[in-house]
CSV table of C-alpha atoms and ligand atoms in Angstrom, one decimal:
chain,number,residue,atom,x,y,z
A,9,UNK,CA,90.7,114.0,54.0
A,10,UNK,CA,93.8,115.8,55.1
A,11,UNK,CA,96.9,113.6,55.7
A,12,UNK,CA,99.8,114.4,58.0
A,13,UNK,CA,102.9,112.5,59.1
A,14,UNK,CA,104.9,112.7,62.4
A,15,UNK,CA,107.2,110.6,64.5
A,16,UNK,CA,104.9,111.0,67.5
A,17,UNK,CA,101.3,112.0,67.8
A,18,UNK,CA,100.0,112.9,71.3
A,19,UNK,CA,96.2,112.8,71.9
A,20,UNK,CA,95.3,115.2,74.7
A,21,UNK,CA,97.0,118.5,75.7
A,22,UNK,CA,96.3,118.3,79.5
A,23,UNK,CA,99.2,118.1,82.0
A,24,UNK,CA,100.0,114.5,80.8
A,25,UNK,CA,100.1,115.2,77.1
A,26,UNK,CA,101.7,118.6,77.3
A,27,UNK,CA,104.5,117.3,79.6
A,28,UNK,CA,105.1,114.4,77.2
A,29,UNK,CA,105.5,117.0,74.4
A,30,UNK,CA,107.9,119.2,76.4
A,31,UNK,CA,110.1,116.3,77.6
A,32,UNK,CA,110.2,114.9,74.0
A,33,UNK,CA,111.5,118.3,72.8
A,34,UNK,CA,114.1,118.3,75.6
A,35,UNK,CA,115.4,115.0,74.4
A,36,UNK,CA,115.7,116.2,70.8
A,37,UNK,CA,112.6,114.6,69.2
A,38,UNK,CA,111.4,117.1,66.6
A,39,UNK,CA,108.5,115.7,64.6
A,40,UNK,CA,105.8,115.8,67.3
A,41,UNK,CA,102.1,116.7,67.0
A,42,UNK,CA,99.9,117.4,70.0
A,43,UNK,CA,96.2,117.5,69.5
A,44,UNK,CA,93.2,118.3,71.7
A,45,UNK,CA,89.5,118.4,71.2
A,46,UNK,CA,89.3,121.6,73.2
A,47,UNK,CA,90.7,125.1,72.6
A,48,UNK,CA,93.0,126.3,75.4
A,49,UNK,CA,92.5,127.8,77.9
A,50,UNK,CA,89.9,125.1,78.8
A,51,UNK,CA,88.4,124.1,82.1
A,52,UNK,CA,88.9,120.7,83.7
A,53,UNK,CA,86.9,119.7,86.8
A,54,UNK,CA,89.4,119.4,89.5
A,55,UNK,CA,90.3,120.4,93.1
A,56,UNK,CA,92.9,122.7,91.5
A,57,UNK,CA,95.7,121.7,94.0
A,58,UNK,CA,99.1,121.8,92.3
A,59,UNK,CA,101.2,119.7,94.6
A,60,UNK,CA,104.9,119.7,95.4
A,61,UNK,CA,105.2,116.7,92.9
A,62,UNK,CA,103.6,118.7,90.1
A,63,UNK,CA,105.8,121.7,91.0
A,64,UNK,CA,108.9,119.5,90.9
A,65,UNK,CA,108.2,118.4,87.3
A,66,UNK,CA,107.3,122.0,86.3
A,67,UNK,CA,110.7,123.1,87.7
A,68,UNK,CA,112.4,120.4,85.7
A,69,UNK,CA,110.7,121.6,82.6
A,70,UNK,CA,111.8,125.2,83.4
A,71,UNK,CA,108.2,126.5,83.4
A,72,UNK,CA,107.5,126.8,87.2
A,73,UNK,CA,107.9,130.6,87.2
A,74,UNK,CA,105.2,130.9,84.5
A,75,UNK,CA,102.6,130.0,87.1
A,76,UNK,CA,103.4,133.3,88.9
A,77,UNK,CA,101.9,135.1,85.9
A,78,UNK,CA,98.4,133.6,86.4
A,79,UNK,CA,96.1,133.9,89.4
A,80,UNK,CA,96.9,131.3,92.1
A,81,UNK,CA,97.0,130.9,95.8
A,82,UNK,CA,99.9,129.6,97.9
A,83,UNK,CA,99.2,126.8,100.3
A,84,UNK,CA,101.2,126.1,103.4
A,85,UNK,CA,99.7,122.9,104.9
A,86,UNK,CA,96.7,120.7,105.3
A,87,UNK,CA,93.8,121.3,107.7
A,88,UNK,CA,92.0,118.0,108.6
A,89,UNK,CA,88.8,117.5,110.5
A,90,UNK,CA,87.8,114.1,112.0
A,91,UNK,CA,84.3,112.6,111.9
A,92,UNK,CA,83.7,113.9,115.5
A,93,UNK,CA,84.9,117.4,114.5
A,94,UNK,CA,88.4,117.6,115.8
A,95,UNK,CA,90.4,120.1,113.7
A,96,UNK,CA,94.0,119.4,113.0
A,97,UNK,CA,96.4,121.8,111.2
A,98,UNK,CA,99.5,120.2,109.7
A,99,UNK,CA,102.0,122.6,108.1
A,100,UNK,CA,104.1,121.3,105.2
A,101,UNK,CA,107.6,120.7,106.5
A,102,UNK,CA,109.8,123.8,106.2
A,103,UNK,CA,106.9,126.1,105.6
A,104,UNK,CA,106.1,129.4,107.3
A,105,UNK,CA,103.1,131.4,106.3
A,106,UNK,CA,103.8,134.6,104.5
A,107,UNK,CA,107.3,133.5,103.4
A,108,UNK,CA,108.1,133.7,99.7
A,109,UNK,CA,108.7,129.9,99.4
A,110,UNK,CA,105.5,128.0,98.8
A,111,UNK,CA,105.6,124.2,98.7
A,112,UNK,CA,102.4,124.1,96.7
A,113,UNK,CA,99.6,126.2,95.4
A,114,UNK,CA,96.1,126.1,94.0
A,115,UNK,CA,95.5,127.3,90.5
A,116,UNK,CA,92.3,127.0,88.5
A,117,UNK,CA,93.0,124.3,85.8
A,118,UNK,CA,91.7,126.8,83.3
A,119,UNK,CA,94.8,128.8,84.0
A,120,UNK,CA,97.3,126.2,85.2
A,121,UNK,CA,96.8,123.7,82.3
A,122,UNK,CA,97.1,126.7,79.8
A,123,UNK,CA,100.5,127.5,81.2
A,124,UNK,CA,101.8,124.0,80.4
A,125,UNK,CA,99.9,123.8,77.1
A,126,UNK,CA,101.2,127.2,75.8
A,127,UNK,CA,104.8,126.1,76.6
A,128,UNK,CA,104.2,122.9,74.7
A,129,UNK,CA,102.6,124.8,71.8
A,130,UNK,CA,105.9,126.8,71.4
A,131,UNK,CA,107.8,123.6,71.3
A,132,UNK,CA,105.8,121.2,69.0
A,133,UNK,CA,103.0,121.4,66.3
A,134,UNK,CA,99.5,121.5,67.8
A,135,UNK,CA,96.0,121.2,66.5
A,136,UNK,CA,93.2,122.4,68.9
A,137,UNK,CA,89.5,121.6,68.5
A,138,UNK,CA,90.4,118.3,66.9
A,139,UNK,CA,88.5,115.3,68.3
A,140,UNK,CA,90.2,111.9,67.8
A,141,UNK,CA,87.8,109.1,67.1
A,142,UNK,CA,89.9,106.1,66.0
A,143,UNK,CA,93.4,104.6,65.6
A,144,UNK,CA,95.1,103.4,62.5
A,145,UNK,CA,96.7,99.9,62.8
A,146,UNK,CA,99.2,98.2,60.5
A,147,UNK,CA,100.6,94.7,61.1
A,148,UNK,CA,99.5,94.7,64.7
A,149,UNK,CA,101.2,98.1,65.4
A,150,UNK,CA,99.5,101.4,66.1
A,151,UNK,CA,100.3,103.6,63.1
A,152,UNK,CA,98.4,106.8,63.7
A,153,UNK,CA,95.0,108.3,64.5
A,154,UNK,CA,91.9,109.7,62.7
A,155,UNK,CA,89.8,112.6,63.9
A,156,UNK,CA,87.7,115.5,62.9
A,157,UNK,CA,88.2,119.3,63.3
A,158,UNK,CA,85.5,121.5,64.6
A,159,UNK,CA,84.9,122.8,61.0
A,160,UNK,CA,84.2,119.2,59.9
A,161,UNK,CA,87.6,118.5,58.2
A,162,UNK,CA,88.7,114.9,58.6
A,163,UNK,CA,92.4,114.4,59.4
A,164,UNK,CA,94.5,111.3,59.3
A,165,UNK,CA,97.8,111.5,61.2
A,166,UNK,CA,100.3,108.8,60.6
A,167,UNK,CA,103.0,108.3,63.3
A,168,UNK,CA,105.5,105.8,64.6
A,169,UNK,CA,104.2,106.3,68.1
A,170,UNK,CA,100.7,107.2,69.4
A,171,UNK,CA,100.4,108.5,73.0
A,172,UNK,CA,97.0,108.4,74.7
A,173,UNK,CA,96.9,111.4,77.0
A,174,UNK,CA,93.1,111.9,76.6
A,175,UNK,CA,92.0,111.6,80.1
A,176,UNK,CA,89.3,109.6,82.0
A,177,UNK,CA,87.3,108.6,78.9
A,178,UNK,CA,90.3,108.0,76.8
A,179,UNK,CA,89.6,106.9,73.2
A,180,UNK,CA,93.1,105.5,72.9
A,181,UNK,CA,92.8,103.4,76.1
A,182,UNK,CA,89.5,102.0,74.7
A,183,UNK,CA,91.0,101.3,71.2
A,184,UNK,CA,94.0,99.6,72.7
A,185,UNK,CA,91.8,97.3,74.8
A,186,UNK,CA,92.1,99.0,78.2
A,187,UNK,CA,88.5,99.1,79.6
A,188,UNK,CA,87.2,101.6,82.0
A,189,UNK,CA,88.1,101.2,85.7
A,190,UNK,CA,85.8,99.1,87.9
A,191,UNK,CA,83.7,101.2,90.4
A,192,UNK,CA,85.9,100.2,93.4
A,193,UNK,CA,88.9,101.7,91.6
A,194,UNK,CA,87.2,104.9,90.7
A,195,UNK,CA,86.2,108.0,92.6
A,196,UNK,CA,83.3,110.2,91.7
A,197,UNK,CA,83.6,113.8,92.8
A,198,UNK,CA,82.0,117.3,92.6
A,199,UNK,CA,83.4,120.8,92.2
A,200,UNK,CA,82.0,124.2,92.7
A,201,UNK,CA,83.6,127.7,92.8
A,202,UNK,CA,82.4,129.8,95.8
A,203,UNK,CA,83.3,133.3,96.8
A,204,UNK,CA,83.2,134.5,100.3
A,205,UNK,CA,83.7,131.3,102.4
A,206,UNK,CA,85.0,132.5,105.8
A,207,UNK,CA,87.6,131.0,108.1
A,208,UNK,CA,90.1,130.2,105.3
A,209,UNK,CA,93.6,129.5,106.8
A,210,UNK,CA,96.1,129.2,103.9
A,211,UNK,CA,95.7,125.5,104.0
A,212,UNK,CA,94.0,122.9,101.8
A,213,UNK,CA,91.2,121.5,103.9
A,214,UNK,CA,90.1,117.9,104.0
A,215,UNK,CA,87.1,117.2,106.2
A,216,UNK,CA,86.2,113.6,107.0
A,217,UNK,CA,82.7,114.4,108.0
A,218,UNK,CA,80.0,111.7,108.7
A,219,UNK,CA,77.8,112.7,105.8
A,220,UNK,CA,80.6,112.0,103.2
A,221,UNK,CA,82.6,109.2,104.9
A,222,UNK,CA,84.4,107.1,103.6
A,223,UNK,CA,85.0,110.0,101.3
A,224,UNK,CA,85.8,113.6,102.2
A,225,UNK,CA,84.6,117.2,101.7
A,226,UNK,CA,87.3,119.7,100.7
A,227,UNK,CA,87.8,123.4,100.6
A,228,UNK,CA,90.8,124.6,98.7
A,229,UNK,CA,91.8,128.3,98.6
A,230,UNK,CA,91.9,130.2,95.4
A,231,UNK,CA,92.8,133.8,94.3
A,232,UNK,CA,90.8,136.9,95.4
A,233,UNK,CA,88.7,135.1,98.1
A,234,UNK,CA,87.5,132.3,95.9
A,235,UNK,CA,87.5,128.7,97.0
A,236,UNK,CA,87.3,125.3,95.2
A,237,UNK,CA,84.8,123.2,97.1
A,238,UNK,CA,83.9,119.6,96.5
A,239,UNK,CA,83.5,116.1,97.8
A,240,UNK,CA,84.5,112.7,96.5
A,241,UNK,CA,83.7,109.1,97.3
A,242,UNK,CA,84.4,105.7,95.7
A,243,UNK,CA,82.0,105.1,92.8
A,244,UNK,CA,81.2,101.7,94.3
A,245,UNK,CA,80.0,103.4,97.6
A,246,UNK,CA,78.0,106.0,95.7
A,247,UNK,CA,76.3,103.2,93.7
A,248,UNK,CA,75.6,101.1,96.8
A,249,UNK,CA,74.1,104.1,98.7
A,250,UNK,CA,72.4,105.6,95.7
A,251,UNK,CA,73.9,109.0,96.6
A,252,UNK,CA,73.2,112.2,94.8
A,253,UNK,CA,76.5,114.0,95.2
A,254,UNK,CA,75.4,117.5,94.1
A,255,UNK,CA,72.5,117.4,96.6
A,256,UNK,CA,74.9,116.1,99.3
A,257,UNK,CA,77.2,119.1,98.7
A,258,UNK,CA,74.3,121.5,98.9
A,259,UNK,CA,73.1,119.7,102.1
A,260,UNK,CA,76.5,119.9,103.8
A,261,UNK,CA,76.9,123.6,103.0
A,262,UNK,CA,73.3,124.4,104.2
A,263,UNK,CA,73.1,122.2,107.2
A,264,UNK,CA,76.4,121.1,108.7
A,265,UNK,CA,77.0,122.8,112.0
A,266,UNK,CA,80.4,124.2,111.0
A,267,UNK,CA,80.0,124.7,107.3
A,268,UNK,CA,76.6,126.4,107.3
A,269,UNK,CA,78.3,129.2,109.3
A,270,UNK,CA,81.4,129.4,107.0
A,271,UNK,CA,79.2,129.5,103.9
A,272,UNK,CA,76.6,131.9,105.2
A,273,UNK,CA,77.6,134.8,102.9
A,274,UNK,CA,79.2,132.6,100.2
A,275,UNK,CA,78.0,132.5,96.6
A,276,UNK,CA,78.6,129.8,94.0
A,277,UNK,CA,79.5,131.0,90.5
A,278,UNK,CA,77.3,130.5,87.4
A,279,UNK,CA,78.7,127.1,86.5
A,280,UNK,CA,77.2,125.5,89.6
A,281,UNK,CA,78.3,122.1,90.9
A,282,UNK,CA,79.9,119.8,88.4
A,283,UNK,CA,80.7,116.1,88.6
A,284,UNK,CA,83.5,114.0,87.1
A,285,UNK,CA,85.2,110.7,87.7
A,286,UNK,CA,88.8,109.9,88.8
A,287,UNK,CA,90.4,106.6,87.6
A,288,UNK,CA,92.6,105.4,90.5
A,289,UNK,CA,96.1,103.9,90.4
A,290,UNK,CA,94.8,101.0,92.6
A,291,UNK,CA,93.8,99.3,89.4
A,292,UNK,CA,96.8,98.8,87.3
A,293,UNK,CA,96.4,99.2,83.5
A,294,UNK,CA,98.7,97.9,80.8
A,295,UNK,CA,100.0,101.2,79.5
A,296,UNK,CA,102.1,100.1,76.6
A,297,UNK,CA,101.8,98.0,73.4
A,298,UNK,CA,103.1,97.9,69.8
A,299,UNK,CA,103.5,101.6,68.8
A,300,UNK,CA,101.5,103.1,71.7
A,301,UNK,CA,101.7,104.3,75.3
A,302,UNK,CA,99.2,105.8,77.8
A,303,UNK,CA,99.9,108.6,80.3
A,304,UNK,CA,98.0,110.4,83.0
A,305,UNK,CA,94.3,109.6,83.6
A,306,UNK,CA,94.2,107.5,80.4
A,307,UNK,CA,96.7,105.3,82.2
A,308,UNK,CA,94.7,105.4,85.5
A,309,UNK,CA,97.4,106.8,87.7
A,310,UNK,CA,95.4,108.9,90.3
A,311,UNK,CA,96.5,108.6,94.0
A,312,UNK,CA,93.8,106.5,95.6
A,313,UNK,CA,93.8,108.4,98.9
A,314,UNK,CA,94.4,112.1,98.0
A,315,UNK,CA,92.8,112.1,94.5
A,316,UNK,CA,95.9,113.9,93.2
A,317,UNK,CA,96.6,113.1,89.6
A,318,UNK,CA,98.4,116.0,87.9
A,319,UNK,CA,101.8,115.1,89.4
A,320,UNK,CA,101.5,111.5,88.2
A,321,UNK,CA,100.2,112.6,84.8
A,322,UNK,CA,103.3,114.9,84.4
A,323,UNK,CA,105.6,112.1,85.8
A,324,UNK,CA,104.2,109.6,83.3
A,325,UNK,CA,104.8,112.2,80.5
A,326,UNK,CA,108.4,112.4,81.5
A,327,UNK,CA,108.9,108.6,81.4
A,328,UNK,CA,106.9,108.2,78.2
A,329,UNK,CA,109.2,110.8,76.5
A,330,UNK,CA,112.3,109.0,77.7
A,331,UNK,CA,111.2,105.6,76.3
A,332,UNK,CA,109.8,107.0,73.1
A,333,UNK,CA,113.0,108.8,72.2
A,334,UNK,CA,114.9,105.6,73.0
A,335,UNK,CA,112.5,103.6,70.8
A,336,UNK,CA,113.0,106.2,68.0
A,337,UNK,CA,116.8,105.9,68.2
A,338,UNK,CA,116.6,102.1,68.2
A,339,UNK,CA,113.8,102.0,65.6
A,340,UNK,CA,112.0,99.4,67.7
A,341,UNK,CA,108.4,100.2,68.7
A,342,UNK,CA,107.5,96.8,69.9
A,343,UNK,CA,105.5,96.0,73.0
A,344,UNK,CA,108.6,94.2,74.3
A,345,UNK,CA,110.8,97.2,73.9
A,346,UNK,CA,108.2,99.7,75.3
A,347,UNK,CA,107.5,97.5,78.4
A,348,UNK,CA,110.4,99.4,80.1
A,349,UNK,CA,108.1,102.5,80.2
A,350,UNK,CA,105.5,100.7,82.4
A,351,UNK,CA,108.3,99.1,84.5
A,352,UNK,CA,110.1,102.4,85.3
A,353,UNK,CA,106.8,104.3,85.8
A,354,UNK,CA,105.5,101.8,88.3
A,355,UNK,CA,108.9,101.4,90.1
A,356,UNK,CA,108.7,105.1,90.7
A,357,UNK,CA,105.0,105.7,91.6
A,358,UNK,CA,103.9,102.2,92.6
A,359,UNK,CA,105.1,102.3,96.3
A,360,UNK,CA,103.3,105.6,96.9
A,361,UNK,CA,100.1,104.4,95.2
A,362,UNK,CA,100.2,101.2,97.3
A,363,UNK,CA,100.6,103.2,100.5
A,364,UNK,CA,97.8,105.5,99.5
A,365,UNK,CA,95.5,102.5,98.7
A,366,UNK,CA,96.1,101.2,102.2
A,367,UNK,CA,95.4,104.6,103.7
A,368,UNK,CA,92.2,104.8,101.6
A,369,UNK,CA,91.1,101.4,103.2
A,370,UNK,CA,92.1,102.7,106.7
A,371,UNK,CA,90.1,105.9,106.2
A,372,UNK,CA,86.9,103.8,106.3
A,373,UNK,CA,87.3,103.4,110.0
A,374,UNK,CA,85.8,106.4,111.8
A,375,UNK,CA,87.0,105.4,115.3
A,376,UNK,CA,90.6,105.2,114.1
A,377,UNK,CA,90.5,108.7,112.4
A,378,UNK,CA,88.9,110.1,115.5
A,379,UNK,CA,91.5,108.6,117.7
A,380,UNK,CA,94.6,109.6,115.6
A,381,UNK,CA,93.3,113.2,115.2
A,382,UNK,CA,92.3,113.6,118.8
A,383,UNK,CA,95.8,112.6,119.8
A,384,UNK,CA,97.5,114.8,117.2
A,385,UNK,CA,95.4,117.8,118.2
A,386,UNK,CA,96.9,117.8,121.7
A,387,UNK,CA,100.4,116.5,121.0
A,388,UNK,CA,102.9,118.7,118.9
A,389,UNK,CA,105.2,115.7,118.4
A,390,UNK,CA,102.4,113.7,116.8
A,391,UNK,CA,101.6,116.6,114.5
A,392,UNK,CA,105.3,116.8,113.6
A,393,UNK,CA,105.4,113.1,112.9
A,394,UNK,CA,102.3,113.4,110.6
A,395,UNK,CA,103.8,116.4,108.8
A,396,UNK,CA,107.0,114.4,108.1
A,397,UNK,CA,104.8,111.5,106.9
A,398,UNK,CA,103.0,113.8,104.4
A,399,UNK,CA,106.3,114.4,102.6
A,400,UNK,CA,108.2,111.2,103.3
A,401,UNK,CA,107.3,107.9,101.6
A,402,UNK,CA,109.1,105.6,104.1
A,403,UNK,CA,107.6,107.5,107.1
A,404,UNK,CA,104.1,107.4,105.6
A,405,UNK,CA,104.2,103.6,105.9
A,406,UNK,CA,103.9,104.1,109.7
A,407,UNK,CA,100.5,105.5,109.1
A,408,UNK,CA,99.3,102.4,107.5
A,409,UNK,CA,100.7,99.8,109.8
A,410,UNK,CA,98.8,99.0,113.0
A,411,UNK,CA,102.1,99.0,114.9
A,412,UNK,CA,103.0,102.4,113.4
A,413,UNK,CA,99.6,103.8,114.4
A,414,UNK,CA,99.8,102.5,118.0
A,415,UNK,CA,103.3,104.0,118.3
A,416,UNK,CA,102.0,107.3,117.0
A,417,UNK,CA,99.0,107.3,119.5
A,418,UNK,CA,101.2,106.3,122.4
A,419,UNK,CA,104.0,108.8,121.6
B,514,LIG,C1,86.7,116.5,91.0
B,514,LIG,C2,88.2,116.2,90.8
B,514,LIG,C3,89.1,116.8,91.7
B,514,LIG,C4,90.5,116.6,91.4
B,514,LIG,N1,91.4,117.3,92.2
B,514,LIG,C5,92.7,117.2,91.9
B,514,LIG,C6,93.7,118.0,92.6
B,514,LIG,O1,93.3,118.9,93.4
B,514,LIG,N2,95.0,117.9,92.3
B,514,LIG,C7,95.4,117.0,91.4
B,514,LIG,O2,96.6,116.9,91.1
B,514,LIG,N3,94.5,116.2,90.7
B,514,LIG,C8,93.2,116.3,90.9
B,514,LIG,N4,92.3,115.6,90.2
B,514,LIG,C9,92.8,114.7,89.1
B,514,LIG,C10,93.3,115.4,87.9
B,514,LIG,O3,92.3,116.3,87.5
B,514,LIG,C11,93.7,114.5,86.8
B,514,LIG,O4,94.5,113.4,87.3
B,514,LIG,C12,94.5,115.2,85.7
B,514,LIG,O5,93.7,116.1,85.0
B,514,LIG,C13,95.1,114.2,84.6
B,514,LIG,O6,95.7,114.9,83.6
B,514,LIG,P1,95.6,114.3,82.1
B,514,LIG,O7,96.5,115.2,81.3
B,514,LIG,O8,95.9,112.9,82.1
B,514,LIG,O9,94.1,114.4,81.6
B,514,LIG,P2,93.2,115.7,81.4
B,514,LIG,O10,93.7,116.9,82.2
B,514,LIG,O11,91.8,115.2,81.6
B,514,LIG,O12,93.5,116.1,79.9
B,514,LIG,C14,93.0,115.3,78.9
B,514,LIG,C15,92.9,116.1,77.6
B,514,LIG,O13,92.5,115.3,76.5
B,514,LIG,C16,91.5,115.9,75.7
B,514,LIG,N5,90.7,114.9,75.0
B,514,LIG,C17,89.9,114.0,75.6
B,514,LIG,N6,89.4,113.2,74.6
B,514,LIG,C18,89.9,113.6,73.4
B,514,LIG,C19,89.7,113.2,72.1
B,514,LIG,N7,88.9,112.1,71.8
B,514,LIG,N8,90.4,113.8,71.1
B,514,LIG,C20,91.3,114.9,71.4
B,514,LIG,N9,91.4,115.3,72.7
B,514,LIG,C21,90.8,114.7,73.7
B,514,LIG,C22,90.7,116.8,76.7
B,514,LIG,O14,90.1,117.9,76.0
B,514,LIG,C23,91.8,117.2,77.7
B,514,LIG,O15,92.3,118.5,77.4
B,514,LIG,C24,90.9,115.8,90.4
B,514,LIG,C25,90.0,115.2,89.5
B,514,LIG,C26,88.6,115.4,89.7
B,514,LIG,C27,87.6,114.8,88.8
């Protein structure tokens, strides 16, 4: 067995793990190893929307311009449709189509994650095609990890800190006692790449159609006329209704009055429709302990309304790096000392996750969605108010209070 020794070992090179590595380097930590069971570029089932929040962290890391070198598509707003079919286009504030500034974009994770990983690879040691299967413990402290390379070589990595950035089915979350999310705090979703969908508008599209409610059907624009198409619903609802999501997506595309027209000449690529789960931030995990931290999906941080998780994965990587470098300086890797990571992370993302959890519950009421979207479709000031709410946390609260909604409808 090969034996290695580092200050920090990060399991998983997705946006969470690679951001942790890059922020650690920025704060002067040198002995860092980043491992992943895949070889990059690798695919990740996703909607491929890289939001303003993700862009903000990429900008902080100095890597945002690298995304211009890979295929991507700028997005300028959100197109919603209500259960009764009202369409509502809400531009992101300060956006004009065709202008160079783009508040967000869609980039296949195959390409986008590779941008972040390759930057991390320049900064820290990495091992790809290395699957971690267990953790090493000493005196109640995490002391490293054990895994196997694709060629069969077993490797033991000893480290002062272990970071679990290994996604939805995280081995590190399991080994540190954080079980999988309950079905009511998990979304199950599909993804297919289609070429030739008509009627694209430069927006990401969220359609609250009857067939998928209380979830939604999405169409996100990609490069060269491709689109990322999927639908998602709470796992608890899927189980209750015994839904077959792949079949549902095929049915919507073949039979829905609007989408059968838009998909008439469209073709899905050879991968077909794939399915994956999203662990939501509405269930709060303990993300720290003696000698270990969790980030990203391993920490269950996905927005319960939008399904966005890349931004929070990168944000948690930033805070994890901050508290790991502090713990290294202090020589204190205790649960007590690392608690500050969880506290700072949740003080930052907690209010937004709570708001989104309330919006998710509100989204179950068809009549309410119909009413708000009907009103917004005819009143520019209501559209403007919603646009502001999409980018402003305080304002978003109006959307989840009955009084705020009544005000909006009566405006
Ligand atoms: C259908 C769907 C649509 C989504 N749409 C969006 C969207 O449009 N925008 C958005 O922001 N978010 C979206 N999300 C959420 C987003 O995909 C995740 O929140 C994000 O990938 C989390 O990043 P991460 O780095 O924590 O995990 P991941 O990106 O999953 O990376 C984890 C890494 O760990 C590696 N790994 C796993 N196990 C091991 C092991 N045992 N040993 C070594 N390596 C291991 C994997 O190979 C992987 O590279 C969507 C999710 C789904 C399922």
